[in-house]
Short mmCIF file of C-alpha atoms in Angstrom, two decimals:
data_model
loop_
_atom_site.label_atom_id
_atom_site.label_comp_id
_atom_site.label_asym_id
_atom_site.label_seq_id
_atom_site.Cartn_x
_atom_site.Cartn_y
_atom_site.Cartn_z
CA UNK A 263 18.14 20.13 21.26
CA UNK A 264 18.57 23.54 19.90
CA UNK A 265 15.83 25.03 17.41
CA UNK A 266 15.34 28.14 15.69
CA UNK A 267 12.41 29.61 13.89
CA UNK A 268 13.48 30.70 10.66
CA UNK A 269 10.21 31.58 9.08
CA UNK A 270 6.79 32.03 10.49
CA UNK A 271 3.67 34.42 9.64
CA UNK A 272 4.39 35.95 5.66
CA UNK A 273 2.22 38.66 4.32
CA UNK A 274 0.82 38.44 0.84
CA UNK A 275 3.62 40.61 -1.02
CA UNK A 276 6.29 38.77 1.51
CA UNK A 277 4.66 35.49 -0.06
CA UNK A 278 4.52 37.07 -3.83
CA UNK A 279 8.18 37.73 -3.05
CA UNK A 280 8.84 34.25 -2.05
CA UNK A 281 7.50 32.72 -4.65
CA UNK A 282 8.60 34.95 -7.60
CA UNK A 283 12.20 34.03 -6.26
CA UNK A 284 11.63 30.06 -6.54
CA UNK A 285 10.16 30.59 -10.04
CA UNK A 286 13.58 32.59 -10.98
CA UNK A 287 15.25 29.50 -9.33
CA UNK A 288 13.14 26.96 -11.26
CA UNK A 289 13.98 29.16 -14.63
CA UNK A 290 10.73 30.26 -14.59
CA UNK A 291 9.12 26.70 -14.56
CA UNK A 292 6.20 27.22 -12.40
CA UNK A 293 5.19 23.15 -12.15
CA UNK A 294 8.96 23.57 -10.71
CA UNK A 295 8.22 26.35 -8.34
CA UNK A 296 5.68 24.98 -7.27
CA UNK A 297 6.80 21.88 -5.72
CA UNK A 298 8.82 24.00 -3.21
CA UNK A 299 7.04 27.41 -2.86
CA UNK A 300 3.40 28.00 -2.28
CA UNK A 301 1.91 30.60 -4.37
CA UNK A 302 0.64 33.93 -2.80
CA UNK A 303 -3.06 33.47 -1.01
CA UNK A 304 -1.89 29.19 -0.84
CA UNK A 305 0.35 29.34 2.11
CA UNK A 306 0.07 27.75 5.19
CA UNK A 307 2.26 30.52 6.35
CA UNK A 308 0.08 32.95 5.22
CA UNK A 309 -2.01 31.22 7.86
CA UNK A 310 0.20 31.96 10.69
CA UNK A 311 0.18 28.26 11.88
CA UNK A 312 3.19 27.02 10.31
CA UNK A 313 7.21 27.06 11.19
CA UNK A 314 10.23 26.85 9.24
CA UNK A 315 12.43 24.99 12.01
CA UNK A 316 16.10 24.95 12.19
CA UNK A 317 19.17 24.37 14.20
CA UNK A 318 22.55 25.78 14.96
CA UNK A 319 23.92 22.38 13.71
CA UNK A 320 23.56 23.45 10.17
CA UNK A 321 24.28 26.79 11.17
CA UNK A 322 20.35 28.11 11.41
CA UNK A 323 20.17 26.93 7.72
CA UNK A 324 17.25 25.60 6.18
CA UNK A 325 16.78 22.96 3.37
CA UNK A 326 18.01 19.66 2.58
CA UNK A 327 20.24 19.24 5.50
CA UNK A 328 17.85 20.09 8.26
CA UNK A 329 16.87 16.18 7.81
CA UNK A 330 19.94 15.00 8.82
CA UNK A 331 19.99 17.10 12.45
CA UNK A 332 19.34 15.90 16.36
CA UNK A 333 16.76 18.85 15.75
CA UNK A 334 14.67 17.00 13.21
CA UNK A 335 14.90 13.75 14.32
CA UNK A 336 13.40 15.51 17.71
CA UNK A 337 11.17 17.57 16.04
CA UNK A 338 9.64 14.07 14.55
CA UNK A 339 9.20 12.32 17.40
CA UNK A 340 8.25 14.92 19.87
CA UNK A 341 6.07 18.12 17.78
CA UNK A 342 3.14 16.83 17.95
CA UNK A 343 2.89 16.68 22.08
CA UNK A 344 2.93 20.89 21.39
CA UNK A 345 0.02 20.80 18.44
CA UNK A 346 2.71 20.39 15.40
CA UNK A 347 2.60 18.19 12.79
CA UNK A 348 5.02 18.17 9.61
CA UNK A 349 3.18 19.61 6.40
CA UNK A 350 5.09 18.00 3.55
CA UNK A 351 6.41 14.26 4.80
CA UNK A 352 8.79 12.17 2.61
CA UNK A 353 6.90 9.62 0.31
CA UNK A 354 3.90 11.94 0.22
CA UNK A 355 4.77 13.96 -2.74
CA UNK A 356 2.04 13.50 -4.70
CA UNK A 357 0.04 13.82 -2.20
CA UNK A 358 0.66 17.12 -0.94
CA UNK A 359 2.11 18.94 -4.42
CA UNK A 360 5.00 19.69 -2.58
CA UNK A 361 8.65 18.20 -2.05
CA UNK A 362 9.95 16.83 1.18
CA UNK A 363 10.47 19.18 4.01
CA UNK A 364 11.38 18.13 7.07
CA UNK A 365 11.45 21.81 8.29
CA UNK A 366 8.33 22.95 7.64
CA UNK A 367 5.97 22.02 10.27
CA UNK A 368 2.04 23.38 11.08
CA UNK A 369 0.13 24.37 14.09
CA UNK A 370 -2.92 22.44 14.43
CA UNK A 371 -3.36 22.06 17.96
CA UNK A 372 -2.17 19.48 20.52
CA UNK A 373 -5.69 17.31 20.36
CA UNK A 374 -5.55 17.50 16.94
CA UNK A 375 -1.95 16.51 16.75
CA UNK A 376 -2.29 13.20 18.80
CA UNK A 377 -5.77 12.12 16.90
CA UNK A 378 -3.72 12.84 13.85
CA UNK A 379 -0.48 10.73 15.25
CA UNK A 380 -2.90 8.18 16.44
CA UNK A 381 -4.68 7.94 12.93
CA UNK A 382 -1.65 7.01 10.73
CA UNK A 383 -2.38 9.59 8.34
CA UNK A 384 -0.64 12.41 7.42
CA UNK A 385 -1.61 15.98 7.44
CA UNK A 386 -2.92 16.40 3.95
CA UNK A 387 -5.33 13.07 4.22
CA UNK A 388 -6.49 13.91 7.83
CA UNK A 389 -7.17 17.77 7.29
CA UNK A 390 -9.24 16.08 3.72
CA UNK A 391 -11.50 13.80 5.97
CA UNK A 392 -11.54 16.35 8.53
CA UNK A 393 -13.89 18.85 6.42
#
């Protein structure tokens, strides 16, 4: 299976940045924006523990498609043996504030990773009880 990394670490301003272009996107509609983008000082890449993953099969893309790859469907069954976990699963909308992405995926540690796995729950719920 080939994966790429096409986002990582962001800096604040990279993250201001980031953002400012989905709310352009979203015709300045911030409930919009922020379904897709995390505002500055709110992202888990800010963090450095989370991965925007793609794959030469959409040609390094990212978005929509990435779903649809032997990448993701890998990535699903298999991230969690390395300590990742996806951040924003379908069906969990309005749970996590954001849309579906099957890209985006966070470090939180190969023990941490199976118990989550093991529990059922996804990464917003089990992070919640985790506190």
């Amino acid at each position: 299976v080939d994966l790429s990394i096409r986002s990582g670490y962001r800096s604040y301003s990279t993250q201001v940045s980031t953002y400012q272009y989905w709310l352009r996107y979203n015709n300045n509609v911030a409930d919009n924006a922020d379904k897709v983008s995390a505002r500055a000082g709110h992202s888990q890449h800010q963090l450095g523990t989370a991965i925007d993953f793609s794959t030469s099969e959409i040609q390094d893309g990212i978005g929509g498609r990435f779903h649809t790859t032997k990448a993701a469907k890998w990535l699903e069954e298999n991230a969690w043996c390395y300590g990742f976990v996806i951040s924003f699963p379908q069906g969990y909308e309005s749970v996590t504030g954001y849309n579906y992405e099957s890209w985006h995926y966070r470090y939180i540690g190969k023990a941490n990773a199976q118990e989550m796995i093991n529990s059922g729950k996804i990464l917003e719920m089990y992070l919640r009880e985790k506190n």
